[in-house]
Short mmCIF file of C-alpha atoms in Angstrom, two decimals:
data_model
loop_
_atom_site.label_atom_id
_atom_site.label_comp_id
_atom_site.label_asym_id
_atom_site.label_seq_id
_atom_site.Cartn_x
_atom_site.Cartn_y
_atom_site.Cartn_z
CA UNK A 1 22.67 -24.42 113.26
CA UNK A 2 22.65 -22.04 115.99
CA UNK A 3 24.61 -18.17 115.37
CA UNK A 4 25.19 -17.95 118.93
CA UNK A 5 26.30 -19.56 122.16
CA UNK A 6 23.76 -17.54 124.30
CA UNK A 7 20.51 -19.32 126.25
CA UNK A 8 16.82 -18.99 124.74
CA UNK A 9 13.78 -17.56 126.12
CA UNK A 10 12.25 -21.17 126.61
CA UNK A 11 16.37 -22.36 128.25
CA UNK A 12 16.56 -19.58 130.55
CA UNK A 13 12.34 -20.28 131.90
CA UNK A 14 13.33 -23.82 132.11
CA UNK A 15 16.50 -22.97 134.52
CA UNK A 16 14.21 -20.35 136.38
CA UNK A 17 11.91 -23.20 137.29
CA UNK A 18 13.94 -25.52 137.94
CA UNK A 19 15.99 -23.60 140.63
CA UNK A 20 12.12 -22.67 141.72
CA UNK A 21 11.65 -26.08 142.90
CA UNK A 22 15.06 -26.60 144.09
CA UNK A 23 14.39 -23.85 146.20
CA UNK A 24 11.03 -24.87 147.31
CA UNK A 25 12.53 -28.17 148.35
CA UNK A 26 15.38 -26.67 150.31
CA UNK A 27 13.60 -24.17 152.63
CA UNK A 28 11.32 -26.61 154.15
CA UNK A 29 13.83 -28.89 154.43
CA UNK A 30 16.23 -25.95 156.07
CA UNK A 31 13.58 -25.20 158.44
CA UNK A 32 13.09 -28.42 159.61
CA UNK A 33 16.65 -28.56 160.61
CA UNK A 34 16.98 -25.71 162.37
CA UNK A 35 13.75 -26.55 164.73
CA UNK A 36 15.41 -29.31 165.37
CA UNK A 37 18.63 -27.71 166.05
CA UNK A 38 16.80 -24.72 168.55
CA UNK A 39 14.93 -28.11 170.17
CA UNK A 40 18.19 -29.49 171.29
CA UNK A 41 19.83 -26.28 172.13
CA UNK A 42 16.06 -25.45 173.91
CA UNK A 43 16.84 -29.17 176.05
CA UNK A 44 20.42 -28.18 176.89
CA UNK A 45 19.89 -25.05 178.00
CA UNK A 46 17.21 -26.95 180.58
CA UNK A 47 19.73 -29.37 181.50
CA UNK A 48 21.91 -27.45 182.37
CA UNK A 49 19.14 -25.41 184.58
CA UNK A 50 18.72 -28.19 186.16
CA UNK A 51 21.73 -29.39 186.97
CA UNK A 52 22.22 -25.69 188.68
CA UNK A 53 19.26 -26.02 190.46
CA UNK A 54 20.11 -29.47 192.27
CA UNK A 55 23.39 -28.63 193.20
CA UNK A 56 21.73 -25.61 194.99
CA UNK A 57 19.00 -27.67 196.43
CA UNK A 58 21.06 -30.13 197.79
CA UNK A 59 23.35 -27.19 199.61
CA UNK A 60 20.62 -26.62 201.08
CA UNK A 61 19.87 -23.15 199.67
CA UNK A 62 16.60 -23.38 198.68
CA UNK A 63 13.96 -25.52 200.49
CA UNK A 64 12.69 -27.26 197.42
CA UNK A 65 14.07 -27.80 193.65
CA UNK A 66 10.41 -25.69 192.53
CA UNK A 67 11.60 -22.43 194.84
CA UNK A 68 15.25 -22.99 193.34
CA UNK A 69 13.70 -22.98 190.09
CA UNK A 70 11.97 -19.98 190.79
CA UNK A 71 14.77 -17.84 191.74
CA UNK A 72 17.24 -19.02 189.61
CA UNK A 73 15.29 -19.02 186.04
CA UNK A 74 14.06 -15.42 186.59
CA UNK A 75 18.04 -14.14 187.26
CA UNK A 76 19.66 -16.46 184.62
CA UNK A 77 16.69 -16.25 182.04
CA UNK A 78 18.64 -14.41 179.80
CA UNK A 79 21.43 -17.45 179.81
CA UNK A 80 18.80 -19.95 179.88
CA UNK A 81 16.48 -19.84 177.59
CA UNK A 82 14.40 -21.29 174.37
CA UNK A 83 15.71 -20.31 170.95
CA UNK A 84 12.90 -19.98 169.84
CA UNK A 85 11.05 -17.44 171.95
CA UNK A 86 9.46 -20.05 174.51
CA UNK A 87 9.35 -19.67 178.02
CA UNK A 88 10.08 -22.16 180.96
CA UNK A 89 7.99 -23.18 183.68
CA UNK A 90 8.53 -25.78 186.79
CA UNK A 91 5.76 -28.41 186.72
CA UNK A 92 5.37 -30.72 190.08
CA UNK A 93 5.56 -34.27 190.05
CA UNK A 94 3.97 -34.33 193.41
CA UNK A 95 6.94 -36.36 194.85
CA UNK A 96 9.37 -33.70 195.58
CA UNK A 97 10.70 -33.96 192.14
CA UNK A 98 9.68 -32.17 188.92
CA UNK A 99 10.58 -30.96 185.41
CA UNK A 100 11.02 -27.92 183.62
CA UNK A 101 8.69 -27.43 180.25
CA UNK A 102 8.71 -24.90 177.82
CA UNK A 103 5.76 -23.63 175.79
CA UNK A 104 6.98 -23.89 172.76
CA UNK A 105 8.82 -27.67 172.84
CA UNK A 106 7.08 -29.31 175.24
CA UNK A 107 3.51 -29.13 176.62
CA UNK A 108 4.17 -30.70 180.05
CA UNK A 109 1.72 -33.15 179.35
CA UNK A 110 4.29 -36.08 179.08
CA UNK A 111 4.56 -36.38 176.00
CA UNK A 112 7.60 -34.52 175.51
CA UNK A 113 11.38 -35.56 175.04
CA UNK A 114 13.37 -36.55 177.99
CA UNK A 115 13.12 -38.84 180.79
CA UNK A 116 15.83 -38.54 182.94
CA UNK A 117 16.45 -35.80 185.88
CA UNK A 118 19.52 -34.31 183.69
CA UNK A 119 16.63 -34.03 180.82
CA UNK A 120 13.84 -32.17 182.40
CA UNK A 121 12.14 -31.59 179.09
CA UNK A 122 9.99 -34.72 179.40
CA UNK A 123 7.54 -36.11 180.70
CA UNK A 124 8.63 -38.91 183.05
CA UNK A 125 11.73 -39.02 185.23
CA UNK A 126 14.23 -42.00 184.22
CA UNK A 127 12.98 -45.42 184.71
CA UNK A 128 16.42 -46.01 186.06
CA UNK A 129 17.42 -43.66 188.41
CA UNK A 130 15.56 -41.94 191.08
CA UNK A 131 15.67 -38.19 190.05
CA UNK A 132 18.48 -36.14 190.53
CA UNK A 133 20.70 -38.72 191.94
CA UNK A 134 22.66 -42.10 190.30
CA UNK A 135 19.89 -44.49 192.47
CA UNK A 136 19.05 -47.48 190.26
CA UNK A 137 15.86 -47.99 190.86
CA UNK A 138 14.53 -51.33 191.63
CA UNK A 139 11.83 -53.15 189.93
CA UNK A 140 8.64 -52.67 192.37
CA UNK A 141 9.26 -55.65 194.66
CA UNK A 142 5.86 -55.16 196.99
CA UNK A 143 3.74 -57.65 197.28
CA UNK A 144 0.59 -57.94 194.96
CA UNK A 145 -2.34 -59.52 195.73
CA UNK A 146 -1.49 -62.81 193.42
CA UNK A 147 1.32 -63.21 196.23
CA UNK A 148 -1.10 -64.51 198.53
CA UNK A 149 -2.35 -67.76 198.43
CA UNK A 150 -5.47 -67.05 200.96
CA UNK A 151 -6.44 -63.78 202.69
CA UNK A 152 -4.99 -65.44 205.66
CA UNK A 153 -1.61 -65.84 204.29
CA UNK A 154 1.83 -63.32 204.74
CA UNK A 155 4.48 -62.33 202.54
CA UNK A 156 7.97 -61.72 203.77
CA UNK A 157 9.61 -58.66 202.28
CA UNK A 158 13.01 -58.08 202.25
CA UNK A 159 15.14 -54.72 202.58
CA UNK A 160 16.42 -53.81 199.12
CA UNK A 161 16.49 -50.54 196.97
CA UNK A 162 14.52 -47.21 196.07
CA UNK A 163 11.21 -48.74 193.98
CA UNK A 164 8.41 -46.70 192.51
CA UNK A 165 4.73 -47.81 193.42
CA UNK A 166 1.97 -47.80 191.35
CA UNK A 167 0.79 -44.02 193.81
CA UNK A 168 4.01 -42.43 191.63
CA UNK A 169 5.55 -42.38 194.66
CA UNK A 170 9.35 -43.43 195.75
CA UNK A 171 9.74 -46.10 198.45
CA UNK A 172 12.24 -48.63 200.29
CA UNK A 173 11.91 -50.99 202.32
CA UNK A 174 14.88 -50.55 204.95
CA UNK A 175 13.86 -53.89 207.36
CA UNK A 176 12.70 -56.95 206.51
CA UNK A 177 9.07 -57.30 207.40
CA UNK A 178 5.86 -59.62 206.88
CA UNK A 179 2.84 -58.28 205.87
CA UNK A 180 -0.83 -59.54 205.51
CA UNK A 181 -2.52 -59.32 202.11
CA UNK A 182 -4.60 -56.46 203.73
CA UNK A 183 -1.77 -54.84 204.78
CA UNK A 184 -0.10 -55.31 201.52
CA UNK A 185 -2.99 -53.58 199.31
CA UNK A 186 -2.58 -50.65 201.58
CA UNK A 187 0.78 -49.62 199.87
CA UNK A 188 4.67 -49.34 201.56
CA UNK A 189 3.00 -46.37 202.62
CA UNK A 190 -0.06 -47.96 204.81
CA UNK A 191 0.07 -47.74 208.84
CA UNK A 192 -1.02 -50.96 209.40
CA UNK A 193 1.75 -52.75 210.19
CA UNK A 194 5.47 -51.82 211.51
CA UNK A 195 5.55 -48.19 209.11
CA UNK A 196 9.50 -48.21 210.47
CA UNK A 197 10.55 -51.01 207.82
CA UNK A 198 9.10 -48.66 204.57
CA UNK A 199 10.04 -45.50 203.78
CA UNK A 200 8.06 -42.83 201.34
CA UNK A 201 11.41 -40.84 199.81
CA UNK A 202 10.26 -37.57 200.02
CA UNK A 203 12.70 -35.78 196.78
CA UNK A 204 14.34 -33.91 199.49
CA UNK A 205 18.70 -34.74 199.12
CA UNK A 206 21.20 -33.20 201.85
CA UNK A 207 24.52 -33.46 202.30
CA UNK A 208 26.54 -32.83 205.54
CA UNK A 209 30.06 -30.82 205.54
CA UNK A 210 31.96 -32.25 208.68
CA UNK A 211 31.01 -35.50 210.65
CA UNK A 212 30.27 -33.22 214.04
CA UNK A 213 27.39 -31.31 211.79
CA UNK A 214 23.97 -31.94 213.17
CA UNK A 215 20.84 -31.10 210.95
CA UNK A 216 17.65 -30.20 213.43
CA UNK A 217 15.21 -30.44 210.21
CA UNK A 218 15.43 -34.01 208.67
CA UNK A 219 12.15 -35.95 207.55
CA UNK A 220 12.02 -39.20 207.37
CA UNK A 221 12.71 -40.42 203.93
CA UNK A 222 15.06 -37.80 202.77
CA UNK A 223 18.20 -39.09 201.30
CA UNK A 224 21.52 -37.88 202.13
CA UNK A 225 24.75 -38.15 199.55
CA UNK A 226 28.30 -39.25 201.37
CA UNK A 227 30.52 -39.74 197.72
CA UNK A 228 29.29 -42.29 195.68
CA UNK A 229 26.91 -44.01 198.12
CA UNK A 230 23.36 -42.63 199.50
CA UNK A 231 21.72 -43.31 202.82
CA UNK A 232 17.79 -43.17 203.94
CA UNK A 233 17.13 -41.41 207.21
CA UNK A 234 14.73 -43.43 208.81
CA UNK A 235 14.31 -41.72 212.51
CA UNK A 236 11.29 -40.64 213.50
CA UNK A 237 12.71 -37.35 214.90
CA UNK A 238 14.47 -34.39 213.24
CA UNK A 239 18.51 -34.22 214.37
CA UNK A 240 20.74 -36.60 213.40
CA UNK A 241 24.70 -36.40 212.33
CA UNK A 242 25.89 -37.67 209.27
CA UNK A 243 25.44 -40.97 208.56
CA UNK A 244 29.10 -42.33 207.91
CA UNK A 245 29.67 -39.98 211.11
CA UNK A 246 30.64 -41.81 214.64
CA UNK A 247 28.05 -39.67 216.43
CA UNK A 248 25.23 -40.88 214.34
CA UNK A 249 22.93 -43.30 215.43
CA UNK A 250 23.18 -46.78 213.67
CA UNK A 251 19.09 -46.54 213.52
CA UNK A 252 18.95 -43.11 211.77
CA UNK A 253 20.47 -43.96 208.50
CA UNK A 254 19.26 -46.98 205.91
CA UNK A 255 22.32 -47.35 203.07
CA UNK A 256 20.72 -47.67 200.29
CA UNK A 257 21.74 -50.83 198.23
#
């Protein structure tokens, strides 16, 4: 019979240990969380980047999203930035768009989280919309080789949406056009046949303040915002008015399906 109510040596060992374990469990498990936690907080904080940087890039303050990135990640850094110490950079997808990485949760070799244009941490943009707008994109509908049943034969393409081609580039076809099976294999970007029908998008999004504004610097293949809907330009020259605007042209602009 025990004289007192008080642990033993051997008890109070056995507790010590066993809160020793406890505790070895926990911490991993703790610092697994909060990784995890300073990863999504690390892929906000670039969304949100981002998102500053288009709206500035389609304003038409910067010339490109990597000089907006630029300016506005070394003045913001402080608001912007990795929880856990890393540091951002822009990396080019070499179609006018890009993503921003950071050294510490993503590599920029495409293996990182994300995918779409809002979540610049990956590797990819969306395989739904073209970057930095609410585009669907199409399904590549340009014609393959198996199309053609000799070397002889054509293939009628019709206009439709924004498509990516196997180059990683953007493209639409704006006309309807036939093309050879030569023709074909040289991309919606070749020069071999009517290059007026097919459009390379070139990542580059304006918008227009009042329908008697003229822009003197338009490429072909930039993409202008009116609302909800998105138009092509598809001139050959530079100037052109908006494209729900009565002065514009009815062969500058391509509305994009």
């Amino acid at each position: 019979m025990r004289k007192n109510s008080g642990f033993t040596l051997v008890e109070m060992l056995v507790v010590v240990a066993i809160i020793a374990i406890l505790v070895a469990v926990a911490i991993p498990a703790f610092n697994s969380q909060l990784d995890k936690a300073r990863e999504t907080a690390c892929k906000a904080n670039r969304r949100s980047l981002y998102a500053v940087m288009s709206v500035n890039y389609m304003t038409d303050e910067y010339p490109s999203l990597s000089s907006a990135f630029a300016d506005l990640y070394s003045l913001h850094s402080a608001e912007y930035k990795c929880p856990s110490e890393g540091t951002y950079t822009w990396v080019d997808n070499g179609d006018g768009t890009g993503r921003i990485v950071c050294s510490v949760h993503d590599d920029g070799s495409g293996s990182g989280p994300g995918g779409d244009p809002g979540d610049p941490g990956g590797g990819t943009p969306s395989p739904d919309y073209y970057p930095g707008t609410t585009i669907t994109l199409q399904p590549s509908y340009w014609p393959q080789q198996s199309d053609f049943a000799e070397n002889w034969s054509t293939v009628s393409v019709s206009a439709g949406g924004v498509f990516r081609y196997t180059d990683g580039n953007y493209y639409v076809v704006n006309r309807t056009t036939t093309v050879s099976k030569s023709q074909a294999a040289s991309g919606p970007g070749g020069d071999v046949y009517n290059w007026y029908n097919t459009q390379r998008i070139t990542g580059r999004i304006v918008t227009y303040t009042s329908p008697d504004e003229q822009k003197s610097t338009l490429t072909r293949g930039d993409i202008c915002q009116v609302g909800n809907d998105y138009y092509v330009f598809i001139d050959g020259g530079s100037y052109a008015y908006g494209p729900t605007s009565p002065l514009s042209g009815s062969y500058q602009w391509y509305k994009i399906p």
